[in-house]
mmCIF file of C-alpha atoms in Angstrom:
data_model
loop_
_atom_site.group_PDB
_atom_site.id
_atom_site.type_symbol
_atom_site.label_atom_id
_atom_site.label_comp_id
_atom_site.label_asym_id
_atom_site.label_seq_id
_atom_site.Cartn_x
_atom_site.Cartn_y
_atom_site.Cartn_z
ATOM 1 C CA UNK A 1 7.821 33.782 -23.834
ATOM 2 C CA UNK A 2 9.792 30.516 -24.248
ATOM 3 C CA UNK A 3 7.289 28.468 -21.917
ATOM 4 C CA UNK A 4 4.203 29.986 -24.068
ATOM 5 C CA UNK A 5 6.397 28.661 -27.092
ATOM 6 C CA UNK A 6 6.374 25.638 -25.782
ATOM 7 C CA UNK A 7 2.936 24.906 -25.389
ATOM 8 C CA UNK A 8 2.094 25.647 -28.802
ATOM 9 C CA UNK A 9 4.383 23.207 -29.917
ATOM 10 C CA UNK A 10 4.181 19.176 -29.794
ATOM 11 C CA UNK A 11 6.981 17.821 -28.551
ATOM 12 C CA UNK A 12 5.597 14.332 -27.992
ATOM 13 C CA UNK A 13 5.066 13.657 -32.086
ATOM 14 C CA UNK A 14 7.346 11.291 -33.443
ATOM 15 C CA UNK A 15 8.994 13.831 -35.433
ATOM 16 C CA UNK A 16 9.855 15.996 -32.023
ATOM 17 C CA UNK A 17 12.887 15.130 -29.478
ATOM 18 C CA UNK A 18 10.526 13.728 -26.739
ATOM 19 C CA UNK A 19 8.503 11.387 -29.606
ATOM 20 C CA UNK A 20 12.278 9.897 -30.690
ATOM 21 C CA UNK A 21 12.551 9.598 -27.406
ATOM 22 C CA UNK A 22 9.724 7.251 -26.449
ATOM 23 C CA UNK A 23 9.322 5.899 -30.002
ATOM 24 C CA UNK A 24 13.875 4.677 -29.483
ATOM 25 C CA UNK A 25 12.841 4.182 -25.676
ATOM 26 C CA UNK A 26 16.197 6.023 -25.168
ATOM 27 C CA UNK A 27 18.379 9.507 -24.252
ATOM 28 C CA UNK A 28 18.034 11.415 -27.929
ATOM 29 C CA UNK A 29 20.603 14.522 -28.105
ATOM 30 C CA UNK A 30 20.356 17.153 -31.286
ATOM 31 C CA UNK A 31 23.662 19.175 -30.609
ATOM 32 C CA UNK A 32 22.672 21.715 -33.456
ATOM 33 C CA UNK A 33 18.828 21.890 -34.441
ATOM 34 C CA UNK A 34 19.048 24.357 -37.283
ATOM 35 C CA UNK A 35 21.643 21.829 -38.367
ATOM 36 C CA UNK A 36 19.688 18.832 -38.555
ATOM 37 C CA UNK A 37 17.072 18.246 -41.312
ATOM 38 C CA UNK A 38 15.430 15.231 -39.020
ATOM 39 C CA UNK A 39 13.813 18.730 -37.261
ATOM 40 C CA UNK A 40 12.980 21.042 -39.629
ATOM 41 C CA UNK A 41 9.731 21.190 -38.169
ATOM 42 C CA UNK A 42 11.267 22.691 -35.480
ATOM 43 C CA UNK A 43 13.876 25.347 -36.959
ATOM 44 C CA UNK A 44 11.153 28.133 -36.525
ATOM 45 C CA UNK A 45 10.790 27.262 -32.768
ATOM 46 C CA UNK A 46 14.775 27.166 -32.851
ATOM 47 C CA UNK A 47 14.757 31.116 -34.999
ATOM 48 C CA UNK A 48 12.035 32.404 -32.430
ATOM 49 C CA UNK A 49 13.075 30.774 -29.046
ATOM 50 C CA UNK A 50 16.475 31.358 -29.023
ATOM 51 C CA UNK A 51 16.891 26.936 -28.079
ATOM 52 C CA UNK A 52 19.973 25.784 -30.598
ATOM 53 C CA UNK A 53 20.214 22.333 -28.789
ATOM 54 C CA UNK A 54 18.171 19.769 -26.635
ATOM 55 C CA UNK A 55 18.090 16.429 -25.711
ATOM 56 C CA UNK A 56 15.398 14.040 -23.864
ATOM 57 C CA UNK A 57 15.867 11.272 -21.173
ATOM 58 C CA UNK A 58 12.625 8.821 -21.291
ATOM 59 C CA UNK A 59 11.860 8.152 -17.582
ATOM 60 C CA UNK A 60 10.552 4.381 -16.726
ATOM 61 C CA UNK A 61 7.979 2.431 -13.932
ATOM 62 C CA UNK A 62 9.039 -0.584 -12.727
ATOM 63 C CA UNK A 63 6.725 -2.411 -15.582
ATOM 64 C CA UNK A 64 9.502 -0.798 -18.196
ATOM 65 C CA UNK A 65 6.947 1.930 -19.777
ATOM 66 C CA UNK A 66 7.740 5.206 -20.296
ATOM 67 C CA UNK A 67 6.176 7.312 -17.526
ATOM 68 C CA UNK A 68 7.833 10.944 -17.718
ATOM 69 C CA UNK A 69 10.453 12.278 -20.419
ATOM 70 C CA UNK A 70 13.161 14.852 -19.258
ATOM 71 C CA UNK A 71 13.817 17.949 -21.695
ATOM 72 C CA UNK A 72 17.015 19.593 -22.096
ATOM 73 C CA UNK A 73 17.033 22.798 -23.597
ATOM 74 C CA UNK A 74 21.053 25.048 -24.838
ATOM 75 C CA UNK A 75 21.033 28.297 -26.520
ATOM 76 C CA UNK A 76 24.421 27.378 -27.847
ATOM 77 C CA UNK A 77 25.440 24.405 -29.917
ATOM 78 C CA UNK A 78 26.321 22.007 -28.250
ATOM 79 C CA UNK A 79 26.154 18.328 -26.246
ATOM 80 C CA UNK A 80 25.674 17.315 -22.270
ATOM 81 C CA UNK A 81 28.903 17.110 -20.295
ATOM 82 C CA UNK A 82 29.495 14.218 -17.971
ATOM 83 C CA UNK A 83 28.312 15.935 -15.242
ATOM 84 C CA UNK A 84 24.965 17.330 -16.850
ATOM 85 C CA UNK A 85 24.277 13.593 -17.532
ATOM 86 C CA UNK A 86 25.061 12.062 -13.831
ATOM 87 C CA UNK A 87 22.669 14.945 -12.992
ATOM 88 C CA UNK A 88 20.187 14.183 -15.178
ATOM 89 C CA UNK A 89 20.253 10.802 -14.419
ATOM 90 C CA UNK A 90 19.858 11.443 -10.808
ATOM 91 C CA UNK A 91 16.897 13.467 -11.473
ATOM 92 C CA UNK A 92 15.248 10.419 -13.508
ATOM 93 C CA UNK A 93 16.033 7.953 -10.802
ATOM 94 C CA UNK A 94 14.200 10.873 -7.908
ATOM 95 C CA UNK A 95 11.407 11.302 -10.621
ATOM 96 C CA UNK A 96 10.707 7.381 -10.987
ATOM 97 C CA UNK A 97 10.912 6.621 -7.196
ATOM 98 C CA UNK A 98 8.493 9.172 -6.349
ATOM 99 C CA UNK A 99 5.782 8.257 -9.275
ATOM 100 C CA UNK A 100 6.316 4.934 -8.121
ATOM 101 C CA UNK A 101 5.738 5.894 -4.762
ATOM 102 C CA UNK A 102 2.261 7.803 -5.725
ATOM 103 C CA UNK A 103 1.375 4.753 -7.562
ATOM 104 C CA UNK A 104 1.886 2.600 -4.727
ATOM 105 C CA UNK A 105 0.101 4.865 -2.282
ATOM 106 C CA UNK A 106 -3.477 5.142 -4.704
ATOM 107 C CA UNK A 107 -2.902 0.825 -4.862
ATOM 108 C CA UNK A 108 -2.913 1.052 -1.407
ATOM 109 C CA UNK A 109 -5.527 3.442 -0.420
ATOM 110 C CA UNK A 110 -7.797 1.797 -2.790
ATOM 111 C CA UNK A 111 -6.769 -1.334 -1.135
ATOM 112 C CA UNK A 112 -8.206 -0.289 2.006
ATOM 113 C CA UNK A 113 -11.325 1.679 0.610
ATOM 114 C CA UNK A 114 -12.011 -2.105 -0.768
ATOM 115 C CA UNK A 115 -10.473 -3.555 2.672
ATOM 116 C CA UNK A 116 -12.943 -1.204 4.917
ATOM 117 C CA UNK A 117 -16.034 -1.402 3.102
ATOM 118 C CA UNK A 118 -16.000 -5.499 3.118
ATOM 119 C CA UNK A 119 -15.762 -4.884 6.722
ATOM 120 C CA UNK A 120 -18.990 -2.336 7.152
ATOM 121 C CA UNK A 121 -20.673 -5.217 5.149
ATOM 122 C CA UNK A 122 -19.893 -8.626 7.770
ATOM 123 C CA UNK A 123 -21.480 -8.981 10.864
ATOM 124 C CA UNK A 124 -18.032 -10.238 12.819
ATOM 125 C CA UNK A 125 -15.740 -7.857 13.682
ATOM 126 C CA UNK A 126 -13.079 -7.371 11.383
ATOM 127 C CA UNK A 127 -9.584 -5.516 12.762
ATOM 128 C CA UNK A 128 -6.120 -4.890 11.493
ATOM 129 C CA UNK A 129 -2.838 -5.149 13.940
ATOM 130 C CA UNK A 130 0.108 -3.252 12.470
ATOM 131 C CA UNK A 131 2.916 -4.721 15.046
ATOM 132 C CA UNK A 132 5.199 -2.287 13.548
ATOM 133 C CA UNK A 133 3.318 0.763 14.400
ATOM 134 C CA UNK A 134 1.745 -1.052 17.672
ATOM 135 C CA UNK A 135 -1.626 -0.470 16.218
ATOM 136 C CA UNK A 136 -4.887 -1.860 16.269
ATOM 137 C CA UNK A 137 -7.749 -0.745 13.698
ATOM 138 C CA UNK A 138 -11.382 -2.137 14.319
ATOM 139 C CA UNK A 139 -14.433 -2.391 11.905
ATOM 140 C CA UNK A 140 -18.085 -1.341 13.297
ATOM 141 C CA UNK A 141 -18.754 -4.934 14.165
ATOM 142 C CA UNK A 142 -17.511 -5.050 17.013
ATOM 143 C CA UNK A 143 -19.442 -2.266 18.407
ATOM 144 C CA UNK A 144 -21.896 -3.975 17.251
ATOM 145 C CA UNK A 145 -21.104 -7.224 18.788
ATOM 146 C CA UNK A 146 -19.184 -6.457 21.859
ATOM 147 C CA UNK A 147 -20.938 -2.607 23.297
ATOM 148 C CA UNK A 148 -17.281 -1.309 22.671
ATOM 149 C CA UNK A 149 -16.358 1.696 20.821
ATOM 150 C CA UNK A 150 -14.472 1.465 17.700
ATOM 151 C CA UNK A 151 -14.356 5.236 16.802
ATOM 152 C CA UNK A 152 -12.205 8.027 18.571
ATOM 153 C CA UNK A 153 -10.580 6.335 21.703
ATOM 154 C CA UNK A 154 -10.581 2.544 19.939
ATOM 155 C CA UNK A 155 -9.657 -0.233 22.106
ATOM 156 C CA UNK A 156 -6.274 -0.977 21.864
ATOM 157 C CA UNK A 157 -4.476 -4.061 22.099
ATOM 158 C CA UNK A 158 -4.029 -4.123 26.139
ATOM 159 C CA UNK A 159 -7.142 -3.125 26.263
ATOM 160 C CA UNK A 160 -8.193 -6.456 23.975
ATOM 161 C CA UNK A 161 -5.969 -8.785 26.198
ATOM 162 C CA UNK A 162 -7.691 -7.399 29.908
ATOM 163 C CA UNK A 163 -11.011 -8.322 28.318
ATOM 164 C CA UNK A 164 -9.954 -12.078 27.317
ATOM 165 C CA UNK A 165 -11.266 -14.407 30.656
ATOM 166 C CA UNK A 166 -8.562 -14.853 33.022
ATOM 167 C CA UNK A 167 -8.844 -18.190 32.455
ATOM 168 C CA UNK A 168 -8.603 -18.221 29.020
ATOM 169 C CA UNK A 169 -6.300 -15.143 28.217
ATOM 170 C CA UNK A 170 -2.904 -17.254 29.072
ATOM 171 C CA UNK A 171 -3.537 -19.787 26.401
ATOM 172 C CA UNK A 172 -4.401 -16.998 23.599
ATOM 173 C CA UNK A 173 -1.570 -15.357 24.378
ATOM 174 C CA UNK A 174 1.187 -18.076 24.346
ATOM 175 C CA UNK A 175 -0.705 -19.106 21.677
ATOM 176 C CA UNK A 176 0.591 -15.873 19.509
ATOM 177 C CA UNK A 177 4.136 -16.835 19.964
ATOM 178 C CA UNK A 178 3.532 -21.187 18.533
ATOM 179 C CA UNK A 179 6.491 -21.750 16.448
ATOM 180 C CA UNK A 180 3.640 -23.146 13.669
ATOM 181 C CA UNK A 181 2.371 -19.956 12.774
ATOM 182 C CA UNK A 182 5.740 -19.373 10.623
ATOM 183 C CA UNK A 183 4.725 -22.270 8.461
ATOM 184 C CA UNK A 184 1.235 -22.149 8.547
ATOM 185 C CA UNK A 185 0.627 -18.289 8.344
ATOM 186 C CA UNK A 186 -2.433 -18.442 9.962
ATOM 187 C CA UNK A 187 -3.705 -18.258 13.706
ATOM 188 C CA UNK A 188 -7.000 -19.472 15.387
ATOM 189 C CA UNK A 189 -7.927 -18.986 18.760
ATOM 190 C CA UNK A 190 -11.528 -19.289 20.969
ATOM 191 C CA UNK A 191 -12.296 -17.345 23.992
ATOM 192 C CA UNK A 192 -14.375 -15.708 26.280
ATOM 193 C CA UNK A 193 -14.487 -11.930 25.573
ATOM 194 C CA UNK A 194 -16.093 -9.601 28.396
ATOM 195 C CA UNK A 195 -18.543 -7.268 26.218
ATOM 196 C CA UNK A 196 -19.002 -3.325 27.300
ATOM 197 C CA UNK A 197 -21.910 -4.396 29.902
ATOM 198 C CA UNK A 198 -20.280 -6.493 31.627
ATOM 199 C CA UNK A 199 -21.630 -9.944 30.275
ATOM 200 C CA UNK A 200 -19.887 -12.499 28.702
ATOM 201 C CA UNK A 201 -18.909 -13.843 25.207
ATOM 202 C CA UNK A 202 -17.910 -16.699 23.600
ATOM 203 C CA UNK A 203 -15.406 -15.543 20.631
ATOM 204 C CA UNK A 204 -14.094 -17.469 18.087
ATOM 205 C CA UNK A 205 -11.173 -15.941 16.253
ATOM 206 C CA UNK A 206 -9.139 -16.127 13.204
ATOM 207 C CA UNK A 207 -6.293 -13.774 11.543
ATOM 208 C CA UNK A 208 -3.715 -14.236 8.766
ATOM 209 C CA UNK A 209 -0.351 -13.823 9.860
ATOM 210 C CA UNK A 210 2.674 -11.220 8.171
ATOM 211 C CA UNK A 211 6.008 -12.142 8.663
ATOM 212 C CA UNK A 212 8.900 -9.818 7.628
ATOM 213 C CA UNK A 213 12.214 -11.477 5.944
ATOM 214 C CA UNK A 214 13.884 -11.795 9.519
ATOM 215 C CA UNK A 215 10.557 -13.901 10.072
ATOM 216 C CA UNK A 216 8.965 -11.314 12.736
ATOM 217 C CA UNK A 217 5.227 -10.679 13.042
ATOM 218 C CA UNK A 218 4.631 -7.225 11.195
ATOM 219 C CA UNK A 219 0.611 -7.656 10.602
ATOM 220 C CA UNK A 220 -1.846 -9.835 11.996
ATOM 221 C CA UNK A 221 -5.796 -9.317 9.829
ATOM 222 C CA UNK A 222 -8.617 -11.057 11.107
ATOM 223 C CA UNK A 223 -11.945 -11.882 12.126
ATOM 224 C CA UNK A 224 -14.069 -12.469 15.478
ATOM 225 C CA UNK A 225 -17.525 -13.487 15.474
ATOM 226 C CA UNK A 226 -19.984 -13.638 18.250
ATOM 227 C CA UNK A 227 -20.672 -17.764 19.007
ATOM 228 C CA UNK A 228 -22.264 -17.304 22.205
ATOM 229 C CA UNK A 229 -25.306 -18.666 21.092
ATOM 230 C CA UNK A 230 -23.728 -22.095 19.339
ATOM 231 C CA UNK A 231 -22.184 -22.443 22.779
ATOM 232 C CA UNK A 232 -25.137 -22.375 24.844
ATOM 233 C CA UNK A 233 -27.128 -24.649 21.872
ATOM 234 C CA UNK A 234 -23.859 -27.394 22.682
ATOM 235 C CA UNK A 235 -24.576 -27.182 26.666
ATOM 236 C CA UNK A 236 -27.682 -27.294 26.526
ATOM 237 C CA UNK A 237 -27.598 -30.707 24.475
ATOM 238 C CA UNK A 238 -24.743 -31.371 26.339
ATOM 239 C CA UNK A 239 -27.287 -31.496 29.408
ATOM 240 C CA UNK A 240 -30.591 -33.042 28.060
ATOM 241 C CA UNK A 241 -27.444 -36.423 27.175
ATOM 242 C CA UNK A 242 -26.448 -36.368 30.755
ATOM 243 C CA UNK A 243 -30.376 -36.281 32.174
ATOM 244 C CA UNK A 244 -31.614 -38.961 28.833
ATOM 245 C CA UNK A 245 -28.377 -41.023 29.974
ATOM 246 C CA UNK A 246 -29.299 -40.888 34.115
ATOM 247 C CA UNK A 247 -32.858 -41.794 33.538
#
């Protein structure tokens, strides 16, 4: 059959419609094949297949390369119309948004492969606020850190804000709305986080900030680490001052 034709031909060589076609990076049209001694390699596949006409449309990626070519194929002599064009042209702009889109979407998941496993490999606990979606991803470290679960039913973002002290959860909060973080792109914030059990931690955390054009938050990614024990270290020698200074 014509499609068993096909692949016992090669298009792509330089000689063939589709190899003008990326070697001119541009539409090639052969109205009459037989006709035309630039493809006498392919007047047999013209005799056998019945094909008396063809053009090819290269299809580009946003870099400018040649990532797809359309074929064409008539049985009668002849040229595109005007509307076999707009329709082929359609197709190539459908074809290059959704390679692009693949493209994109590997970039991306191997983005966060790479994104995920530097966050197995820390001991803070790395997490991922996508305002747009109103969710919250968290790395294994702070399981580790605070008791909490990060698989399943992860903590979400209320959940984060009823475990920040009473005392301190105001501040952190109206903190997330400073003006600054529009220039500066970049938010910092200490606190004490109740763990799982109960206890009490002293967190120190950081995240970089993603604005959207209108210049609203649409991702926050960042890091909290566990500085309980630098706290206690800096009372304690906050202490043995105050009982060196009284004696």
């Amino acid at each position: 059959g014509f499609i068993d034709i096909l692949r016992n031909l090669d298009l792509a060589t330089e000689d063939g419609i589709c190899g003008r076609a990326i070697a001119n990076e541009d539409t090639v049209v052969v109205d009459d094949i037989l006709a035309d001694p630039t493809y006498e390699k392919f007047h047999s596949f013209s005799r056998e297949s019945g094909i008396k006409a063809s053009w090819a449309v290269p299809v580009f990626s946003s870099a400018n390369e040649i990532i797809a070519i359309i074929t064409v194929y008539y049985h009668e002599r002849r040229r595109p119309e005007d509307k076999e064009v707009r329709q082929v042209e359609d197709l190539r702009h459908l074809i290059s948004l959704t390679i692009k889109k693949n493209i994109t979407s590997e970039k991306l998941t191997q983005s966060n492969l790479r994104f995920r496993s530097v966050a197995a490999a820390t001991s803070d606990a790395i997490w991922d606020w996508d305002a747009q979606e109103g969710s919250i991803w968290w790395s294994e470290g702070f399981s580790k850190i605070f008791g909490l679960e990060t698989s399943g039913s992860a903590p979400s973002l209320e959940e984060w804000k009823r475990r920040i002290h009473p005392d301190d959860r105001e501040r952190i909060l109206n903190s997330l709305k400073d003006p600054q973080l529009g220039v500066t792109k970049h938010w910092a914030g200490e606190y004490r986080f109740f763990r799982a059990d109960g206890s009490i931690a002293h967190a120190s955390d950081q995240a970089v900030v993603i604005f959207d054009s209108s210049g609203n938050i649409t991702r926050m990614i960042g890091g909290i680490s566990d500085i309980s024990r630098q706290k206690k270290a800096q009372q304690e020698l906050t202490s043995l001052n105050r009982a060196l200074e009284i004696s």
